[in-house]
Structures are given as C-alpha cells and as structure tokens.
mmCIF file of C-alpha atoms and ligand atoms in Angstrom:
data_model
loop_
_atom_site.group_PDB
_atom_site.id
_atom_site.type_symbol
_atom_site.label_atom_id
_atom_site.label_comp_id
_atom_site.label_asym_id
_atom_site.label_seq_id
_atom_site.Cartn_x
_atom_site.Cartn_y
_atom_site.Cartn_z
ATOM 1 C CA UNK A 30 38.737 192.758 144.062
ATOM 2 C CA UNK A 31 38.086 191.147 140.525
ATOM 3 C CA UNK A 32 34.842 191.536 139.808
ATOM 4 C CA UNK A 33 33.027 188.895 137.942
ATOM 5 C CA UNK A 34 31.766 190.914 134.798
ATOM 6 C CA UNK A 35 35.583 191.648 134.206
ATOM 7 C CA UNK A 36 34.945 187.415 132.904
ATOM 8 C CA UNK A 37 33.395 188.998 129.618
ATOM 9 C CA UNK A 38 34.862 188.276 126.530
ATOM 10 C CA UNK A 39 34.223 187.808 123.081
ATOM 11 C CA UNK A 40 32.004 185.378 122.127
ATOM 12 C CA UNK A 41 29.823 186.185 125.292
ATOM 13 C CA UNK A 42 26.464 187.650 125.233
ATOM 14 C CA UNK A 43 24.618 189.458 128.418
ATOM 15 C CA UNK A 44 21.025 188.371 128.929
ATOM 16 C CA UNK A 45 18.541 190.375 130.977
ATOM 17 C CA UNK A 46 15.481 188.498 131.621
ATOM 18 C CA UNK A 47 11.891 190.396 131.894
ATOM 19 C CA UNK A 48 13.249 193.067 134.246
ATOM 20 C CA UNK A 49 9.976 194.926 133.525
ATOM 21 C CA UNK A 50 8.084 197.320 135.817
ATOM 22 C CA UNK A 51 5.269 194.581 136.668
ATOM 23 C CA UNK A 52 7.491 192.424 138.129
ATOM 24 C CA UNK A 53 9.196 195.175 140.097
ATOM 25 C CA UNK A 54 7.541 197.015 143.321
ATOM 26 C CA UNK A 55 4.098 198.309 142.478
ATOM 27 C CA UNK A 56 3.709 196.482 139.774
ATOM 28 C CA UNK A 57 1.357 193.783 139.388
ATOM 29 C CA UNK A 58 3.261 190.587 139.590
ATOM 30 C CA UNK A 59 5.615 192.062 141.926
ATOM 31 C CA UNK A 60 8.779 189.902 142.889
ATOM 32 C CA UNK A 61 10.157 190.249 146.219
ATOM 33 C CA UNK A 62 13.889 192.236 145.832
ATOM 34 C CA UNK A 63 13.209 193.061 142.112
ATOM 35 C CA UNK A 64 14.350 196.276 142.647
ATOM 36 C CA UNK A 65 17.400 195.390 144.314
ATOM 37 C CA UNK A 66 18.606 193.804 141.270
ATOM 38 C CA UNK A 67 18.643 196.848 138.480
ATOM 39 C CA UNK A 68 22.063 198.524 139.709
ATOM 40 C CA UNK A 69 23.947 195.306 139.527
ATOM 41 C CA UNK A 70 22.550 194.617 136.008
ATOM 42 C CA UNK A 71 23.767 198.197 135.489
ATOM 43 C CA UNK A 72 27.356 197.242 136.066
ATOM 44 C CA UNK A 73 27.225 194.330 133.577
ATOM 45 C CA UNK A 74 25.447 196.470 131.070
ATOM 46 C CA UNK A 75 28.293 199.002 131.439
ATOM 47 C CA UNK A 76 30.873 196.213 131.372
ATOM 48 C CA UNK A 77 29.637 194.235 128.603
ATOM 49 C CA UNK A 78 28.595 197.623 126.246
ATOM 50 C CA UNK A 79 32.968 198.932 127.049
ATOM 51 C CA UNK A 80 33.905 195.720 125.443
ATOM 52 C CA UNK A 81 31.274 195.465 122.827
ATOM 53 C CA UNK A 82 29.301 192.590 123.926
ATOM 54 C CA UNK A 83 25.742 192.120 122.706
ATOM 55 C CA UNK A 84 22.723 193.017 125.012
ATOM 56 C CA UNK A 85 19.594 191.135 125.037
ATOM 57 C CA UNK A 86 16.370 191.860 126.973
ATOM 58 C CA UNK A 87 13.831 189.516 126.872
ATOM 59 C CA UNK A 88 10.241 191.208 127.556
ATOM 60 C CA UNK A 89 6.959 189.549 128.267
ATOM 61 C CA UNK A 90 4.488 190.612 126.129
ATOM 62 C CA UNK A 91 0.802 189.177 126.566
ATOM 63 C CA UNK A 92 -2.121 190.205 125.099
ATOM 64 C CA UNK A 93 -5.525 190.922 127.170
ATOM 65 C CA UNK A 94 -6.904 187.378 128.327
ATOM 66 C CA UNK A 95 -3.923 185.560 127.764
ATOM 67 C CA UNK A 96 -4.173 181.734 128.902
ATOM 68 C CA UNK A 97 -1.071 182.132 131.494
ATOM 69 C CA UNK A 98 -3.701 185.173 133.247
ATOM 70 C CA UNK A 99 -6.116 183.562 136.544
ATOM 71 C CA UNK A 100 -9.341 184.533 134.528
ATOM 72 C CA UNK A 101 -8.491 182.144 132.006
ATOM 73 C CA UNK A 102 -7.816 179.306 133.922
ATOM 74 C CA UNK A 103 -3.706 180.300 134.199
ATOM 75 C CA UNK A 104 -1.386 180.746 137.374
ATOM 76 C CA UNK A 105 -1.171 184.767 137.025
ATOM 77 C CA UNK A 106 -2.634 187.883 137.417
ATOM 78 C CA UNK A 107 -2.709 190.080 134.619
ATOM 79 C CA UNK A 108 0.497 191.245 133.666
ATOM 80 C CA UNK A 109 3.082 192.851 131.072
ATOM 81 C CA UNK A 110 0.067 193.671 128.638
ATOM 82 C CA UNK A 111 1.443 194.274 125.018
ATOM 83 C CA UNK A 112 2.689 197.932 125.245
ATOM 84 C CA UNK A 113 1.090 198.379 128.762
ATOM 85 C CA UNK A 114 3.258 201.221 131.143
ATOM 86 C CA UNK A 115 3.842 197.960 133.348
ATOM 87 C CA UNK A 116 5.554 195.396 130.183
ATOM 88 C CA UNK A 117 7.947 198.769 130.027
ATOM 89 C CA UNK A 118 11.910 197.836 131.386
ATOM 90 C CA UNK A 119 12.516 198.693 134.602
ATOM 91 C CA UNK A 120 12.905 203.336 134.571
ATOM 92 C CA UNK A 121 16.249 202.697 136.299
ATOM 93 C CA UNK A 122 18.174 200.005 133.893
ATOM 94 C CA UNK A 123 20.546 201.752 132.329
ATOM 95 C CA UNK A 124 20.067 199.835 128.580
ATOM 96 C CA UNK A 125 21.778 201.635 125.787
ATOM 97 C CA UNK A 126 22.378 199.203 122.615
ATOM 98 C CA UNK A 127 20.274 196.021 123.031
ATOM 99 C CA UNK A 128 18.590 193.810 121.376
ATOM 100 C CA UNK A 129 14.457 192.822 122.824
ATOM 101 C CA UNK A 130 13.166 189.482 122.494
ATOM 102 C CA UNK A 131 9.231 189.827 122.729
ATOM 103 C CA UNK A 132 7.873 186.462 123.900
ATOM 104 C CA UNK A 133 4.377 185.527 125.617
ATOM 105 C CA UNK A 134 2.382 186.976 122.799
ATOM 106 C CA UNK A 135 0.860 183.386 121.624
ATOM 107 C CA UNK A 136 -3.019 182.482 122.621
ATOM 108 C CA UNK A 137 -2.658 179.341 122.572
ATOM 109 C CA UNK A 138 0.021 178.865 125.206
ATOM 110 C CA UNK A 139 3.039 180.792 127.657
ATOM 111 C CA UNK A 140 6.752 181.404 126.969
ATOM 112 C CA UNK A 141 8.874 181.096 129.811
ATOM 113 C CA UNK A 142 11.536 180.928 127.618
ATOM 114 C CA UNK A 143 13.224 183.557 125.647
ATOM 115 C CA UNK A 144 14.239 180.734 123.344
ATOM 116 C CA UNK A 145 10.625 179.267 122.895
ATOM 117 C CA UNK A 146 9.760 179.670 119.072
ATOM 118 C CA UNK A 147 11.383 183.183 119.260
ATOM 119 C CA UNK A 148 14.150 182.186 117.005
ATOM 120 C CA UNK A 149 17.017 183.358 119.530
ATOM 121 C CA UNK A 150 19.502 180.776 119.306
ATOM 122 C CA UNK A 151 19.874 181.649 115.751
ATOM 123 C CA UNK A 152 19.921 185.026 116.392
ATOM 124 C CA UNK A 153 23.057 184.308 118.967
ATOM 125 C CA UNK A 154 25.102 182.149 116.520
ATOM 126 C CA UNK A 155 24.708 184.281 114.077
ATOM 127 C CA UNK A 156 25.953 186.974 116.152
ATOM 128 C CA UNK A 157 28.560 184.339 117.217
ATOM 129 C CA UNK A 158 27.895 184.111 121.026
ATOM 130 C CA UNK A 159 28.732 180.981 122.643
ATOM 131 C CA UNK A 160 28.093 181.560 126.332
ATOM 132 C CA UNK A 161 25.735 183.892 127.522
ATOM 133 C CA UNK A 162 25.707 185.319 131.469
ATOM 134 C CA UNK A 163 21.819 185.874 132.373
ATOM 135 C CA UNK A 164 20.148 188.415 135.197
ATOM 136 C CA UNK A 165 16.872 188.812 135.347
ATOM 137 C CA UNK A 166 13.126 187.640 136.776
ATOM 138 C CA UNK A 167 11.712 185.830 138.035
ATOM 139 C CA UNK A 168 14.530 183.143 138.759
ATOM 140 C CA UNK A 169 12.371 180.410 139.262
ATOM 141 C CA UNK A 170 10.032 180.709 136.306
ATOM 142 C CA UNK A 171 11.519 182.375 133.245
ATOM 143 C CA UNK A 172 15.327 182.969 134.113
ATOM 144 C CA UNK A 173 14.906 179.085 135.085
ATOM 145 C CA UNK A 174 13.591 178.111 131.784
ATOM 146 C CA UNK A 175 15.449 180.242 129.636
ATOM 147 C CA UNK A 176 19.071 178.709 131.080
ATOM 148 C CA UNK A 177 17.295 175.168 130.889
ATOM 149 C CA UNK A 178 16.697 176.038 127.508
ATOM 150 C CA UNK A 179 20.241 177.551 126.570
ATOM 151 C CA UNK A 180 22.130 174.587 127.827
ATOM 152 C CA UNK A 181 19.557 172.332 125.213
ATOM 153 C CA UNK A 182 20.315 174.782 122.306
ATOM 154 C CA UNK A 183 24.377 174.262 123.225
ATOM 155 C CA UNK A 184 25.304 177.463 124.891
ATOM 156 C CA UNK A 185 27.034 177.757 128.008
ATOM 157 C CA UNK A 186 24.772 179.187 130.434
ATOM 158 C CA UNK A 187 26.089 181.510 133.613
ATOM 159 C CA UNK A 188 24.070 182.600 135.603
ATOM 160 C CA UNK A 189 24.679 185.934 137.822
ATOM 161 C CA UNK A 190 23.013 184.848 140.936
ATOM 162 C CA UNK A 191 22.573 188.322 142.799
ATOM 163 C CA UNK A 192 20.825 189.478 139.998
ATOM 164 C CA UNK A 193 18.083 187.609 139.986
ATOM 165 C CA UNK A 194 15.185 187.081 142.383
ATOM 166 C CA UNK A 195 12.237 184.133 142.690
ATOM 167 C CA UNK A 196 8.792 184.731 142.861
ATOM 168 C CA UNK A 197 8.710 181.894 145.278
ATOM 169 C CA UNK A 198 12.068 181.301 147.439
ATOM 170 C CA UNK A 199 11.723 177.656 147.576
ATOM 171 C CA UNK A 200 11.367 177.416 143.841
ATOM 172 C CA UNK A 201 14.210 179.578 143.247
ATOM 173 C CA UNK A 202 16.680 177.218 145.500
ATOM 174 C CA UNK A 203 15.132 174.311 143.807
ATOM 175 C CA UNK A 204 15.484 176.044 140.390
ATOM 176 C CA UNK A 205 19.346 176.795 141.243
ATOM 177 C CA UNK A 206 19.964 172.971 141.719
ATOM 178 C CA UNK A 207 18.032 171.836 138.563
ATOM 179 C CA UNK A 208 20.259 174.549 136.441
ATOM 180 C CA UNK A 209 23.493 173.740 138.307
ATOM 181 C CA UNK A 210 23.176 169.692 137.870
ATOM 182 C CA UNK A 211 22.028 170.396 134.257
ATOM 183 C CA UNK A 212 24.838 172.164 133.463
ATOM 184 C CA UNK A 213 24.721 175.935 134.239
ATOM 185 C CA UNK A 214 27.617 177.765 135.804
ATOM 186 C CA UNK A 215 25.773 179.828 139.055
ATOM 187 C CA UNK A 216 28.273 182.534 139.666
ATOM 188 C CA UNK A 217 28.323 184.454 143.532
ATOM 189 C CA UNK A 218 29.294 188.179 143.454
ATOM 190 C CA UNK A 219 27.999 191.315 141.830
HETATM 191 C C1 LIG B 311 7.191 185.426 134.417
HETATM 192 C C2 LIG B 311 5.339 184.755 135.612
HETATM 193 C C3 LIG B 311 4.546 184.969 134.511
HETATM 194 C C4 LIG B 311 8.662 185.681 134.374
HETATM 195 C C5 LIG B 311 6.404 185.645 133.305
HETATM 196 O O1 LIG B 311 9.112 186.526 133.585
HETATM 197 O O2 LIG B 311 9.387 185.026 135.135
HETATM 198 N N1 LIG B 311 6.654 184.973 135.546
HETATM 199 N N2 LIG B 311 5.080 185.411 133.372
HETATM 200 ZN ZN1 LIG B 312 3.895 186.227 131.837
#
C-alpha cells in the first residue's frame, strides 16, 4: 500500500513541531500519546532525507520565568528551559540533517508559532519550499498555530494527522476543523 510520505517531492519541506522530551512521557508538560508519534516521524524523516528534502524542527526554548509559565500569570508549567535535558528532541527521533527553529525565547510574550518573528518563511523560500507536511506537538497549540500561520505566509500546509497529538482532545478536533476550513490539507495514514 502507497504510503503517504512516498507524496514528497521537490519543493516540499518536512516540519517536526516541538517533539521535545517535556512534552513526551515523564516530562513536564507531558502530552497524552507523544510517544506514540516518534516512529512515524521516523519514516518521514527517512523518506524525506532519501529524496533530499529539507528537515525542520522547531524547539521551544524559554527562559526561567517566562510569561507563558503558571508563576507568572501564564497557562503552563515550567517547561523546555533554554538548554534544559527536557527542551532536548525526543532520544528516539531519528534526525540526521535538519535545520532547528528556536522560538519561545522572548519575555515579553509566547511563540506558538514556528513562523512568529523567527524569520522562517524566508528561510523556506529561500530554500524554495512551497508546501510543507508538519508532525509534531502539541496539535492543538503549536502544530495548530504554526499551519494557521503557514497558510497566511502562502505555503501549502499538510498536515500528517497520526503524528501529532493534543494536549487537550477537544481542542485538537476543534483545531483540525479550524486548519481544514482555513485551508490545510489533513492527511490519514502513517
Ligand atoms: C506548546 C504549550 C506550551 C507546544 C508550547 O509546543 O505545543 N504547548 N508551549
Ligand atoms: Zn512553551
């Protein structure tokens, strides 16, 4: 059976959202499944590296007593501190050539999105990707506004449903709708 990273082509790029060890089991912002997710992201690493298509990992990146953290008034527990064991990738993703996009390091305010004042949409034309297919966490927060955000910038946005997992379920199915009706492609299968 076709498979649907066999879809990549040129002018695609692969996009692997915050799959960091705090938002895996045991860490501290843990998101139900998280786990479950790494050895499909594995394929489409594989996949995408045989036919040379870019890589990008997004990691967040806060500093202590950032404003998205409870203490401070925020929604979160502490996590992914700047250069912390838990803002590390996932042990088990199998990256090889990729490019990281650090976001969440401001003190003034969050970054759901990879493409909030990180300069990535340059970054992808330059490299000239037109569609990127996104995996990641947590589906209803930042894989939801980085897509919301692609589609904006002009990119066609697909994203690999199995490989991605909600912090909250509800959220997720309602984030799944908002992408789909704004334009994103939600593809079924590994
Ligand atoms: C995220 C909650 C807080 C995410 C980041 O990567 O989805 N979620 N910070
Ligand atoms: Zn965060």
């Amino acid at each position: 059976m076709a498979e649907p990273y066999e879809k990549l082509q040129r002018g695609d790029g692969l996009l692997l959202v915050d799959v960091q060890r705090d938002f895996c089991a045991g860490g501290r912002l843990a998101v139900a499944g998280a786990d479950e997710i790494v050895p499909l992201l594995n394929n489409w690493i594989t996949a995408a590296t045989a036919k040379n298509i870019p890589v990008y990992a997004s990691r967040d990146w806060h500093p202590v007593r950032h404003p998205s953290f409870q203490e401070q008034g925020g929604k979160w527990p502490p996590h992914c501190l700047a250069d912390s064991d838990g803002a590390r990738f996932h042990a088990g993703l199998r990256l090889q050539e990729w490019l990281a996009i650090t976001k969440g390091v401001r003190f003034d305010q969050d970054q759901y999105s990879v493409f909030d004042q990180t300069g990535f949409a340059v970054q992808l034309r330059r490299e000239g990707v037109r569609r990127l297919w996104v995996g990641g966490l947590a589906l209803d927060v930042c894989v939801f506004a980085s897509v919301m955000d692609g589609l904006q910038e002009g990119f066609a946005m697909q994203l690999i449903r199995q490989a991605t997992r909600p912090v909250n379920e509800k959220d997720g199915d309602e984030s799944l709708d908002r992408m789909a009706r704004a334009g994103a492609i939600i593809i079924d299968g590994s």
